[in-house]
mmCIF file of C-alpha atoms and ligand atoms in Angstrom:
data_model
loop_
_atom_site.group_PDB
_atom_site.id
_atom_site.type_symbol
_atom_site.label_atom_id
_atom_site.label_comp_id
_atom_site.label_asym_id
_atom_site.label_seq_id
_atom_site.Cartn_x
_atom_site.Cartn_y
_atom_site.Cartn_z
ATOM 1 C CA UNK A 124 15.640 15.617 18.693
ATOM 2 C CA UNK A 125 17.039 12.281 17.445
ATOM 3 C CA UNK A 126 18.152 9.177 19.279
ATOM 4 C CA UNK A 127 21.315 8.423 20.130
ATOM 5 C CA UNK A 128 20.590 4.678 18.948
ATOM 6 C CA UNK A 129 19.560 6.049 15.894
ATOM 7 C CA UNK A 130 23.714 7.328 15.014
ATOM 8 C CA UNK A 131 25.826 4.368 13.512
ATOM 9 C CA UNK A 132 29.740 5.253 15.079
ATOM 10 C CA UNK A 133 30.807 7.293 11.265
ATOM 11 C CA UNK A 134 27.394 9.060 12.124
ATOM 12 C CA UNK A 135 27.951 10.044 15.578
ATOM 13 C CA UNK A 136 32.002 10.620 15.219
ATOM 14 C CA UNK A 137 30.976 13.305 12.408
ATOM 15 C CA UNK A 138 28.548 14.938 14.547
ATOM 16 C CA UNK A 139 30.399 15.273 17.712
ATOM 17 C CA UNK A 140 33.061 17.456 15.222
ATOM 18 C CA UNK A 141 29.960 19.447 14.310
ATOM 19 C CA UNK A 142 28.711 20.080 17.659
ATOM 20 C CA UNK A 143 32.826 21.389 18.504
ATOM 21 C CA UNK A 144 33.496 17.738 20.460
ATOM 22 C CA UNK A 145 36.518 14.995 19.451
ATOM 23 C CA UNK A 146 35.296 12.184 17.492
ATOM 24 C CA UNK A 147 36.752 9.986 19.996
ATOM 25 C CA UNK A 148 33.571 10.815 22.046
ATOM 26 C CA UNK A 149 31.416 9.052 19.774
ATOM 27 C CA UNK A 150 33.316 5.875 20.515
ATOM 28 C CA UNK A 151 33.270 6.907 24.196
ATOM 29 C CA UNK A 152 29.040 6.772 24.109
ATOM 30 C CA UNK A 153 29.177 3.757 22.263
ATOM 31 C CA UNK A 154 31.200 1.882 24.741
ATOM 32 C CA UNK A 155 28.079 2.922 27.459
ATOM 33 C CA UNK A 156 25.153 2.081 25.092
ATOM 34 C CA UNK A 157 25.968 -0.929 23.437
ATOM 35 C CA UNK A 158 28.760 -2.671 26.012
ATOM 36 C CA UNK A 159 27.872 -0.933 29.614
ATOM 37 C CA UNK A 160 24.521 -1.240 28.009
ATOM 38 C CA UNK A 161 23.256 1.898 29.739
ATOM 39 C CA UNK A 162 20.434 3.588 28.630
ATOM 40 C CA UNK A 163 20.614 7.088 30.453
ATOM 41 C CA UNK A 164 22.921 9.882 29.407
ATOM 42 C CA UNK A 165 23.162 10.916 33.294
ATOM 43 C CA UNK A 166 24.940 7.804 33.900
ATOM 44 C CA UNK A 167 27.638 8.307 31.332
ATOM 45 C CA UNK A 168 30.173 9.164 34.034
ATOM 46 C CA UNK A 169 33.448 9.520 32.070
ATOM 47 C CA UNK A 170 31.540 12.437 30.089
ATOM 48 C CA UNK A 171 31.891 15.715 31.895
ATOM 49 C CA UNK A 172 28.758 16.925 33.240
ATOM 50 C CA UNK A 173 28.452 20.101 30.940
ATOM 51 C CA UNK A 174 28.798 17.807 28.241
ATOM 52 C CA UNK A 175 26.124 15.278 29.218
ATOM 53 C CA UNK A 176 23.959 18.063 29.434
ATOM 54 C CA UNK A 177 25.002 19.451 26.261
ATOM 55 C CA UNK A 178 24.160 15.768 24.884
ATOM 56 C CA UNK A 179 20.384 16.012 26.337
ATOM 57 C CA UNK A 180 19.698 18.613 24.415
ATOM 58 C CA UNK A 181 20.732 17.146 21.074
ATOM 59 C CA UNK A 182 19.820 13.232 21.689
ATOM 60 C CA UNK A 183 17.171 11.191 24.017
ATOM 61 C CA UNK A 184 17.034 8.068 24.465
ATOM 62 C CA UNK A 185 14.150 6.335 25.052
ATOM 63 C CA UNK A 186 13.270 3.325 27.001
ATOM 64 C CA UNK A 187 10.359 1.049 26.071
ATOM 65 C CA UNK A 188 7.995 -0.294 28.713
ATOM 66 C CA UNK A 189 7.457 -4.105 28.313
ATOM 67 C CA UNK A 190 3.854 -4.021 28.100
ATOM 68 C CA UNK A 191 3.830 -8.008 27.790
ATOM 69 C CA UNK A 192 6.073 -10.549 28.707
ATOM 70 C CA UNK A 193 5.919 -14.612 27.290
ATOM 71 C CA UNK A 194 8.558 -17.278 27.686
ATOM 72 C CA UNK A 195 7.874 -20.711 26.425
ATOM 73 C CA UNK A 196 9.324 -24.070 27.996
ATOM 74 C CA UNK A 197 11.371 -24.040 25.118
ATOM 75 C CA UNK A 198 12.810 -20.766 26.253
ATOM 76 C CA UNK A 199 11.598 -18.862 23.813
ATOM 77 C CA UNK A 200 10.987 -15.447 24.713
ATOM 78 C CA UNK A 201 8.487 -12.951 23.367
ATOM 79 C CA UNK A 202 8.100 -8.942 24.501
ATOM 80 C CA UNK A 203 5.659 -6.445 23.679
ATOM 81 C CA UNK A 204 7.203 -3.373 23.824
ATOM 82 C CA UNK A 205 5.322 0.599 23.672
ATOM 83 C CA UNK A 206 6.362 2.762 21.223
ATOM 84 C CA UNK A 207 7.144 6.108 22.438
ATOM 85 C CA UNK A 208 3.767 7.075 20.651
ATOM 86 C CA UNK A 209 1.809 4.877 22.058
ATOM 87 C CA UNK A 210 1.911 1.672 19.072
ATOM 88 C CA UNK A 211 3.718 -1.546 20.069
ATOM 89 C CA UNK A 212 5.841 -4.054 18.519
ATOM 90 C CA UNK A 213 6.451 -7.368 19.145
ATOM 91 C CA UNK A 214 10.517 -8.861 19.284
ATOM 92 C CA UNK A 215 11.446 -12.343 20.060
ATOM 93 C CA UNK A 216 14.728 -14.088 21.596
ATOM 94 C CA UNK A 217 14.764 -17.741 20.133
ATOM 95 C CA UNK A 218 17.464 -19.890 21.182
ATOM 96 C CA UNK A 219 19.760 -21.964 19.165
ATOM 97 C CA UNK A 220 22.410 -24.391 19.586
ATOM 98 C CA UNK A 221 24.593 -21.947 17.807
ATOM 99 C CA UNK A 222 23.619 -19.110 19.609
ATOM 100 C CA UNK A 223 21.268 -16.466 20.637
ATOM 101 C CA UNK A 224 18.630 -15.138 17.426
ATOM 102 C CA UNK A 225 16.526 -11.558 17.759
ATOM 103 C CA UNK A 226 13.847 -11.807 15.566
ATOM 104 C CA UNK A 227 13.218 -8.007 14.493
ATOM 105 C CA UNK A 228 9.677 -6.136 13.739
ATOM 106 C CA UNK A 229 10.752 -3.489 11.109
ATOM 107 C CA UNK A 230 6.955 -1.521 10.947
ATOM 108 C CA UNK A 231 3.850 -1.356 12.844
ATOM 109 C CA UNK A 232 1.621 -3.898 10.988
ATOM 110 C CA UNK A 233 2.179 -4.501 7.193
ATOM 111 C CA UNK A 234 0.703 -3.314 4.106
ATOM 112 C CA UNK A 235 1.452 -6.228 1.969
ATOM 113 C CA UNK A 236 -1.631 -8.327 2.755
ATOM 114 C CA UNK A 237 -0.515 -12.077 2.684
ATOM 115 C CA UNK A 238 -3.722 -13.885 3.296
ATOM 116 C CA UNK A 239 -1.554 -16.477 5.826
ATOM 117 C CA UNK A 240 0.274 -14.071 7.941
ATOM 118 C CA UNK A 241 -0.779 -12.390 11.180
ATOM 119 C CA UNK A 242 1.209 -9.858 11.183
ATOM 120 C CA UNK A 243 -0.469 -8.397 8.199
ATOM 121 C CA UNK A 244 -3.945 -8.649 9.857
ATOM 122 C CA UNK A 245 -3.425 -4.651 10.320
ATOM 123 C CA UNK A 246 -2.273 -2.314 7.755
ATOM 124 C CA UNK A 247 0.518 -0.615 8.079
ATOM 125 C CA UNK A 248 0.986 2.211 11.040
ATOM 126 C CA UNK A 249 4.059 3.212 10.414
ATOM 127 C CA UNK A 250 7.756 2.567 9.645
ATOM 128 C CA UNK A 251 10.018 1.979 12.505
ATOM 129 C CA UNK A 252 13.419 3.950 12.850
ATOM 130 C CA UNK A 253 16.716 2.232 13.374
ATOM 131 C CA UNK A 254 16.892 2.963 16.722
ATOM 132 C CA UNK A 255 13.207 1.293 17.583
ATOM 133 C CA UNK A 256 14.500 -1.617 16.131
ATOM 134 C CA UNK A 257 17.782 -1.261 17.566
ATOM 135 C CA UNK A 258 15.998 -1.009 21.025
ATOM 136 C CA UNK A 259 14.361 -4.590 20.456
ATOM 137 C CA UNK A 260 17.756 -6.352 20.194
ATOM 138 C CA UNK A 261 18.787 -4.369 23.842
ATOM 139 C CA UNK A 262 15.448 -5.344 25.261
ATOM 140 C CA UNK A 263 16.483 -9.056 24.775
ATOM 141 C CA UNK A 264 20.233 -8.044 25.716
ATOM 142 C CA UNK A 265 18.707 -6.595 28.861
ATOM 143 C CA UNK A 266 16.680 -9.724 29.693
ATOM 144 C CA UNK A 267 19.739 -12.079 28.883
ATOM 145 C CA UNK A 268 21.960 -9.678 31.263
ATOM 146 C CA UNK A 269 19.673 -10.318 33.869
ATOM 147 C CA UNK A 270 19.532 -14.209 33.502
ATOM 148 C CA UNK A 271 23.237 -13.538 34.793
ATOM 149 C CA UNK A 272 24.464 -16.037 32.173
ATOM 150 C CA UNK A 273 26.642 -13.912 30.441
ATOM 151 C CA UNK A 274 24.984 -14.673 26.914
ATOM 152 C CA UNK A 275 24.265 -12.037 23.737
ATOM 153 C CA UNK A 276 22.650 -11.661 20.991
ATOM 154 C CA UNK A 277 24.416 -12.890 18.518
ATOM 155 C CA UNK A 278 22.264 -13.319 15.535
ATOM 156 C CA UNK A 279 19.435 -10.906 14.017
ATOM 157 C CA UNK A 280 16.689 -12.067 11.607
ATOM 158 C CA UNK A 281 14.285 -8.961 10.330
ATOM 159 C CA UNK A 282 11.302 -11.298 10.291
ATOM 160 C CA UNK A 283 9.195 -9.901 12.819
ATOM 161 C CA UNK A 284 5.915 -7.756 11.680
ATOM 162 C CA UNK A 285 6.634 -5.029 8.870
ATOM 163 C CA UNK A 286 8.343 -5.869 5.286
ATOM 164 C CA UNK A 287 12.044 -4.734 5.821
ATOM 165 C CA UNK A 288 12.227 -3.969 2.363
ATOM 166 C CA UNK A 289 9.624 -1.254 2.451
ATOM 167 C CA UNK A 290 11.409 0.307 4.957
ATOM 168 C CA UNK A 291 15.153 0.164 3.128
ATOM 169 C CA UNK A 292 16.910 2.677 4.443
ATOM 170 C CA UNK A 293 15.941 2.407 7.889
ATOM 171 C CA UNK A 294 16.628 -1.338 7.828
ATOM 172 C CA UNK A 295 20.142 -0.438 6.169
ATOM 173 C CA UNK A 296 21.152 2.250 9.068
ATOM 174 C CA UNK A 297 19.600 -0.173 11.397
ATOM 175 C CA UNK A 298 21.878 -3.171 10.141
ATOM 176 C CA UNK A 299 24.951 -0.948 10.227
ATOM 177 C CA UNK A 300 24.802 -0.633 14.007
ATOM 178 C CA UNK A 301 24.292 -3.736 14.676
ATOM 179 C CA UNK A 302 27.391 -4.856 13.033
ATOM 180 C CA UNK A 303 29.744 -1.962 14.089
ATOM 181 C CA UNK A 304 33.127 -3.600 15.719
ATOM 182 C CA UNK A 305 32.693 -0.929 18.546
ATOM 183 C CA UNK A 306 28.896 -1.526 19.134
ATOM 184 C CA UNK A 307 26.899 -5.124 19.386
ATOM 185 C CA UNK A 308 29.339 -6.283 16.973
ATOM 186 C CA UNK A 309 27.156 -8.640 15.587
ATOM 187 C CA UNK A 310 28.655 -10.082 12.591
ATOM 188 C CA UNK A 311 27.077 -8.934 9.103
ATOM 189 C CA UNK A 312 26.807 -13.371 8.160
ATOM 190 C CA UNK A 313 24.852 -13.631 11.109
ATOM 191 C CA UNK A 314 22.537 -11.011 9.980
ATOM 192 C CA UNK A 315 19.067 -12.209 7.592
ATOM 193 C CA UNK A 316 16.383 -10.030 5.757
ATOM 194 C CA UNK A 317 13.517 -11.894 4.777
ATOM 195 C CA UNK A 318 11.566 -10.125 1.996
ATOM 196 C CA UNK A 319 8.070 -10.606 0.360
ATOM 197 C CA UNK A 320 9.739 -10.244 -2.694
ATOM 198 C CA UNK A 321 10.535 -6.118 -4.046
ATOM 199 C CA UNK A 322 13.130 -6.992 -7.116
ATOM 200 C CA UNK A 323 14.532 -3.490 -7.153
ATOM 201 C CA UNK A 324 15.114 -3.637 -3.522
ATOM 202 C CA UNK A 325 16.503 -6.966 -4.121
ATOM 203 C CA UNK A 326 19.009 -5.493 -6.721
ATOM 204 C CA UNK A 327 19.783 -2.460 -4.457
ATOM 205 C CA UNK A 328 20.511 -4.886 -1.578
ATOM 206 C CA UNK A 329 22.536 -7.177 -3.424
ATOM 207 C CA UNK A 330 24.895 -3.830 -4.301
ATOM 208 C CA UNK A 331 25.328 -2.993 -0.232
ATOM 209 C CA UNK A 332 28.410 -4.158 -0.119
ATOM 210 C CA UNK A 333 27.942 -5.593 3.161
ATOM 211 C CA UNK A 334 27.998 -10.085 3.664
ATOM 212 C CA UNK A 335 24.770 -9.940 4.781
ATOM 213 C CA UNK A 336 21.683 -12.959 3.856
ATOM 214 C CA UNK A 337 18.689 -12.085 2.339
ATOM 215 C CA UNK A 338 15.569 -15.043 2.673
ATOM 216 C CA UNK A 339 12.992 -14.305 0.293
ATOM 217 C CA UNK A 340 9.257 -15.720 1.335
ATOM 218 C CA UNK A 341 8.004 -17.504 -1.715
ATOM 219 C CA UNK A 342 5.487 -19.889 -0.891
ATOM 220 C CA UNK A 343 4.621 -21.055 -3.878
ATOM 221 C CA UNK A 344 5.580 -22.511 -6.831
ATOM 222 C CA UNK A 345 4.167 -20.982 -9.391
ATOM 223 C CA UNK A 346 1.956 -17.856 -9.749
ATOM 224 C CA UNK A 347 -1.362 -18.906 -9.562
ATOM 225 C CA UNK A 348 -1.213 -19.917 -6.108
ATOM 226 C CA UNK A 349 1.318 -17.291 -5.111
ATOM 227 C CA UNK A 350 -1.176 -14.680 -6.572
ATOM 228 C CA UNK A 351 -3.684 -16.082 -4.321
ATOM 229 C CA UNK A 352 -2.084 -15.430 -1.174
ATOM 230 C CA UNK A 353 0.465 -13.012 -1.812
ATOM 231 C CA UNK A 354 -0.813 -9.957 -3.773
ATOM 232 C CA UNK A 355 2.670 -9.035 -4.565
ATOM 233 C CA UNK A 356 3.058 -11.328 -6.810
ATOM 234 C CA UNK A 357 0.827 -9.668 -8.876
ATOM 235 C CA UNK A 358 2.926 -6.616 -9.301
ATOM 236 C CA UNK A 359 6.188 -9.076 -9.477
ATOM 237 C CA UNK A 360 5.443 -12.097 -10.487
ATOM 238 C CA UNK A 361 7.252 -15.371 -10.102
ATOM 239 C CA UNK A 362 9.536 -14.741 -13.268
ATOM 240 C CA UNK A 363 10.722 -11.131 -12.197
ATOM 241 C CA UNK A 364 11.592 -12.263 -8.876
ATOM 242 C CA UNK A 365 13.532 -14.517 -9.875
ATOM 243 C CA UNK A 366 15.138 -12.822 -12.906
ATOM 244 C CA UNK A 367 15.998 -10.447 -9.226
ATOM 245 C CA UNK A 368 17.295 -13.467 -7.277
ATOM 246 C CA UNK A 369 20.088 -14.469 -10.017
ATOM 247 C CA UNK A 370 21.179 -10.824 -10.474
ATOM 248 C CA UNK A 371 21.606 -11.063 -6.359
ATOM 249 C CA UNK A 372 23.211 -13.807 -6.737
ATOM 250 C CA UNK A 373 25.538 -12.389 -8.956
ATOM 251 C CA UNK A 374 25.976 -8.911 -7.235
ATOM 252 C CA UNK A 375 26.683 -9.758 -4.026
ATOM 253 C CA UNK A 376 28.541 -13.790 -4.384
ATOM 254 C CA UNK A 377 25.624 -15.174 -1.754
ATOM 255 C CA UNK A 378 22.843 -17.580 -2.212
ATOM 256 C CA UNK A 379 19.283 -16.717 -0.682
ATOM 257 C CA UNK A 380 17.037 -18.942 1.350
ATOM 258 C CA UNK A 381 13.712 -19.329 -0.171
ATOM 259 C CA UNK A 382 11.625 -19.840 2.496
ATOM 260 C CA UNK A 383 8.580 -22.089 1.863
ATOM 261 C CA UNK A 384 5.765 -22.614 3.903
ATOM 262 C CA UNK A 385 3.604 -25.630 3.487
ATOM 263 C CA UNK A 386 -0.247 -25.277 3.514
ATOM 264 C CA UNK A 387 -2.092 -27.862 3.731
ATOM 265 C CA UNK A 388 -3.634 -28.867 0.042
ATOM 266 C CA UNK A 389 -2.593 -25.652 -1.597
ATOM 267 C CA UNK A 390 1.078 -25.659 -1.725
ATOM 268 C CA UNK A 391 2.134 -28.972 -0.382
ATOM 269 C CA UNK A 392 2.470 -31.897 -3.258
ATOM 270 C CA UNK A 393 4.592 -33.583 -4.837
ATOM 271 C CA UNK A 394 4.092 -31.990 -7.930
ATOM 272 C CA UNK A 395 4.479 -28.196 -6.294
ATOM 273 C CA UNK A 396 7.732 -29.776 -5.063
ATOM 274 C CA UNK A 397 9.051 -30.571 -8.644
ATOM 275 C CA UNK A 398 7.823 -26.856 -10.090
ATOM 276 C CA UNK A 399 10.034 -25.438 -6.986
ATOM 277 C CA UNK A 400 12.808 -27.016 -7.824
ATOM 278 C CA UNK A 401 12.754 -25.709 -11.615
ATOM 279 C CA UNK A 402 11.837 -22.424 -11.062
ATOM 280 C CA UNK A 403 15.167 -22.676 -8.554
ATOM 281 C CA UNK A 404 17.262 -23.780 -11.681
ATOM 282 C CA UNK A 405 20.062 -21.430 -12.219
ATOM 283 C CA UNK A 406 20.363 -20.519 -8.918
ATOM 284 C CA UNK A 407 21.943 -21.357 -5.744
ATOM 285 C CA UNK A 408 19.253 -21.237 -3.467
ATOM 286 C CA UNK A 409 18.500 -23.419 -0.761
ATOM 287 C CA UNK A 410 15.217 -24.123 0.553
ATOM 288 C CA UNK A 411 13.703 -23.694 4.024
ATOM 289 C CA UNK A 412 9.874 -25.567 4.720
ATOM 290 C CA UNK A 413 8.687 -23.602 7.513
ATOM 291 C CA UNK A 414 5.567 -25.644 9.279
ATOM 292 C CA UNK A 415 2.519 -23.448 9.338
ATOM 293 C CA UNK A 416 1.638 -21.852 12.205
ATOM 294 C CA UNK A 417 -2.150 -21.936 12.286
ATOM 295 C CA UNK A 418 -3.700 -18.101 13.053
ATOM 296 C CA UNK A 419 -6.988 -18.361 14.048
ATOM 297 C CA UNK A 420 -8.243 -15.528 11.593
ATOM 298 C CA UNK A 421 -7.970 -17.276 8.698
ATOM 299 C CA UNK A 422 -8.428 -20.608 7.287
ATOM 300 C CA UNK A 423 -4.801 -22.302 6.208
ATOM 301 C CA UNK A 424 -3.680 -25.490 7.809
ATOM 302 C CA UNK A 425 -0.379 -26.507 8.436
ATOM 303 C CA UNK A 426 0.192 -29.638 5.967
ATOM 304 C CA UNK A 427 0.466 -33.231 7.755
ATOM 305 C CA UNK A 428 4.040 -34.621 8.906
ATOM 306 C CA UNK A 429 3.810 -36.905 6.000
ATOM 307 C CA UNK A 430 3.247 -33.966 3.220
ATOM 308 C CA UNK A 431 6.310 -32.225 4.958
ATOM 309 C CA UNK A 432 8.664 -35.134 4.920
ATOM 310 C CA UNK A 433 7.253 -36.445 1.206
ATOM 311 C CA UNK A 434 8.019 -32.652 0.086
ATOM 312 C CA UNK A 435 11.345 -32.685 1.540
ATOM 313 C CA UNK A 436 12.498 -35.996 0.202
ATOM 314 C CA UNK A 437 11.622 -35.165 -3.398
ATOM 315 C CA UNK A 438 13.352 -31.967 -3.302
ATOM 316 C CA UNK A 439 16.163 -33.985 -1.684
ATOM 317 C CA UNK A 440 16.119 -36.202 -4.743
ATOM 318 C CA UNK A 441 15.935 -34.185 -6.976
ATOM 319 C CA UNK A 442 19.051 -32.353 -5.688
ATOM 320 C CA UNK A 443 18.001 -28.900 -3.861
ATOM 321 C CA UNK A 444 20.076 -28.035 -0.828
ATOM 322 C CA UNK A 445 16.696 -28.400 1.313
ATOM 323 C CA UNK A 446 16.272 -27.661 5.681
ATOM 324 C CA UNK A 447 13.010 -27.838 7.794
ATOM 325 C CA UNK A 448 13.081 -25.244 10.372
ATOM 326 C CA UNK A 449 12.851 -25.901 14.072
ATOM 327 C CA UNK A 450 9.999 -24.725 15.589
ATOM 328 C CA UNK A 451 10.233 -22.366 18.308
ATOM 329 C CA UNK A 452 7.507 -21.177 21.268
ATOM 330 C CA UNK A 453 4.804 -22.856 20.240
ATOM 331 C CA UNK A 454 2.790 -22.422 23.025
ATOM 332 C CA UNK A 455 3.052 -18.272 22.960
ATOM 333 C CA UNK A 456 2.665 -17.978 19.587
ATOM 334 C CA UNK A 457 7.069 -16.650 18.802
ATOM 335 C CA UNK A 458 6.977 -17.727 15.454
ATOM 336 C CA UNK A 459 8.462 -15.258 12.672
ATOM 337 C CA UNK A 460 5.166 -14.377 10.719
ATOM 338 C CA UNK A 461 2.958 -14.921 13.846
ATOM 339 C CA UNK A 462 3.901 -11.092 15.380
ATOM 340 C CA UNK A 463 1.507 -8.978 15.940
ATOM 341 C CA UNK A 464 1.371 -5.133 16.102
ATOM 342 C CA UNK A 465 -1.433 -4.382 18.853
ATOM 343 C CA UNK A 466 -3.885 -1.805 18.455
ATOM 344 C CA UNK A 467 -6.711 -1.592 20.685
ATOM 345 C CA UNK A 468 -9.752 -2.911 18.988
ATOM 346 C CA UNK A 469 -8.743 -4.050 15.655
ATOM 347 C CA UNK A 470 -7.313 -7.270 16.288
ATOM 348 C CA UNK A 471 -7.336 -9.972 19.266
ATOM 349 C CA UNK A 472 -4.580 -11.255 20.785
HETATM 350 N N1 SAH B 590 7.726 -9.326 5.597
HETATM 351 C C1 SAH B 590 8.863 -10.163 5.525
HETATM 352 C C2 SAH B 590 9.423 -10.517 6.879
HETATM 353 C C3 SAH B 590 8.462 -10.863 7.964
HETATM 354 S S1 SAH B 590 7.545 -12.366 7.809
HETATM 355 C C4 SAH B 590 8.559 -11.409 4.755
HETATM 356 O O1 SAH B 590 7.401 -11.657 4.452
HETATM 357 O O2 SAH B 590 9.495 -12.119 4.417
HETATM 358 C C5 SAH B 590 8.736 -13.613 8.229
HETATM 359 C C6 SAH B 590 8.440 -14.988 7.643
HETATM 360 O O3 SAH B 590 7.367 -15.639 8.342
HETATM 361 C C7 SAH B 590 8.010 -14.945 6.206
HETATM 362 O O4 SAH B 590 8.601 -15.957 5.469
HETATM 363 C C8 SAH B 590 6.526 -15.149 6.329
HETATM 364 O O5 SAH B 590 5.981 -15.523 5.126
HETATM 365 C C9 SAH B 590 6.458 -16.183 7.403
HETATM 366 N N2 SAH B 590 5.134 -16.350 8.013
HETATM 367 C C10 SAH B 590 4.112 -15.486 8.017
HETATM 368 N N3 SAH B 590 3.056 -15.990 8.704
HETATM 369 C C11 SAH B 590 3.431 -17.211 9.133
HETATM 370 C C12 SAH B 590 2.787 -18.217 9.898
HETATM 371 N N4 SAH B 590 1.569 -18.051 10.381
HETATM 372 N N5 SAH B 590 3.468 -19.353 10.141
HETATM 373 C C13 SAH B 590 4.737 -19.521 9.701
HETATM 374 N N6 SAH B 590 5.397 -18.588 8.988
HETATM 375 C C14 SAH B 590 4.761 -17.450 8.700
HETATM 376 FE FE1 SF4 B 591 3.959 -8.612 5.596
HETATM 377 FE FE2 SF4 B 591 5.782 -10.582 5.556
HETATM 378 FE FE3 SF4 B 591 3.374 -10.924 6.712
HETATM 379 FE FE4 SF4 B 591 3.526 -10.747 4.084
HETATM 380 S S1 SF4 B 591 4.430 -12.361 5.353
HETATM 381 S S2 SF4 B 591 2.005 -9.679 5.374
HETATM 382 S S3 SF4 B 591 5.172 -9.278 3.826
HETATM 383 S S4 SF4 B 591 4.970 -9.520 7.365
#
């Protein structure tokens, strides 16, 4: 059985010709998942009844529990929602001026072992399918219905736990139903992968044909300290990932957003500021600094105000297109990077 959520519309108009239907019924089932927004096949009442039972044999769609439930006085919202097999993900609604941001867990835990990150503290379960991701965008669409405000989501950052780029195709089908007119219609420039850095993913990305962003986590500026806390930099180091960047660049017409964290005395001087802003030559990047958010299993500090602003102004000087990003939730620990998969007994909450 597969999930409804799972079909993008070219997906699901195909199949209902297969299973002997009009294709027109695929836009028919959209219109009650992603605009009705309901979640049982039942309720579909437009759909004659011996073809919504004809539909629960082929498709289910499943309903995560909220396990957990956090909102910050910023209104920041985080949920922990249960798997169908029992693993959870974490999914967070952060709200800006411009509009309403999902940020998106694409696996159970992560394989790629940052030493910074929490939501590498457990290895990898699994990969999540399109439609488990696709269900943590309605979870926050659901709890924005109910604040009767008449808001969406209208932005998606994959940046929750899980490296989107070790789950590509997933991530792509995902992505495509997100952005159908007929569906969420969220718009593909309002859509952001955020990668640890896979060059051939990169390249394959920057081919998709599709105006989404891509933000690549570097971290450092040069390898040394990038091979210290990200051990993918030892299979691509600094000079292939960037030699990756340009041909993006290239490929697909859009710049990337390095994002940069700054750690306090290992990443955050002057002089790391001047190495990022060669290695950026020949680009069009711009930078974000992302303040640290301490986790309390490891020992990086977020750097001082000072080393933040310092950083930024010599960037600024020396010419890169340079941001500091908000901070969001604080107090229930929303930050991109800071979600957790939960599973009982290896890690605290
Ligand atoms: N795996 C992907 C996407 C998820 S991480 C990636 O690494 O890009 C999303 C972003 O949060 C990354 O830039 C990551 O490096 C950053 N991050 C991880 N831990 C963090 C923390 N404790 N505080 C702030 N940012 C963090
Ligand atoms: Fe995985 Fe991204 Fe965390 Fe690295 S920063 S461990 S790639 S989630």
């Amino acid at each position: 059985m597969e999930s409804l959520y799972d079909y993008s519309l070219e997906n699901l108009s195909k199949k209902m010709v297969e299973i002997g239907q009009k294709s027109f019924r695929a836009i028919q089932i959209y219109s009650w998942l992603y605009q009705k927004r309901v979640n049982n096949i039942d309720l579909m009442s437009d759909i004659s009844l011996s073809f919504r039972e004809k539909l629960k044999e082929d498709f289910f769609l499943y309903n995560p529990k909220i396990i957990r439930k956090q909102v910050s006085y910023d209104g920041t919202v985080k949920l922990l929602l249960e798997l169908e097999d029992g693993m959870s993900v974490e999914t967070v609604l952060m709200r800006y001026d411009y509009g309403n941001a999902v940020c998106v867990s694409s696996q159970v835990g992560c394989n790629m072992g940052c030493k910074f990150c929490a939501s590498g503290l457990i290895k990898k379960q699994r990969d999540l399918k399109a439609y488990e991701m696709i269900l943590q965008v309605m979870k926050i669409q659901e709890y924005l219905d109910e604040e009767g405000k008449n808001e969406r989501v209208s932005h998606v950052v994959i940046m929750g736990s899980g490296e989107p780029f070790d789950n590509y195709d997933n991530v792509m089908n995902f992505i495509k139903i997100i952005n159908e007119q007929k569906g969420l219609a969220i718009g593909a420039r309002h859509i952001t992968v955020s990668t640890s850095g896979i060059p051939d993913k990169i390249i394959k990305y920057s081919k998709e044909g599709i105006q989404v962003n891509l933000a690549i986590s570097l971290h450092a500026s040069n390898n040394e300290t990038r091979n210290k806390i990200m051990p993918v930099n030892k299979a691509y180091p600094l000079e292939v990932l960037f030699d990756a960047i340009k041909q993006y660049e290239t490929n697909s017409g859009r710049r990337v957003t390095i994002e940069y964290i700054l750690l306090k005395d290992l990443n955050d001087s002057i002089k790391n500021a001047q190495e990022l802003a060669s290695l950026l030559k020949g680009t069009f990047a711009y930078v974000n600094l992302i303040p640290y958010n301490e986790v309390k299993e490891n020992e990086f500090k977020r750097s001082s105000k000072e080393n933040v602003r310092s950083f930024y102004e010599e960037l600024k000087r020396i010419g890169v297109n340079v941001t500091i990003r908000k901070e969001f939730g604080t107090d229930i620990d929303a930050a991109c990077g800071q979600l957790r998969a939960k599973k009982e007994g290896v890690i605290s909450e």
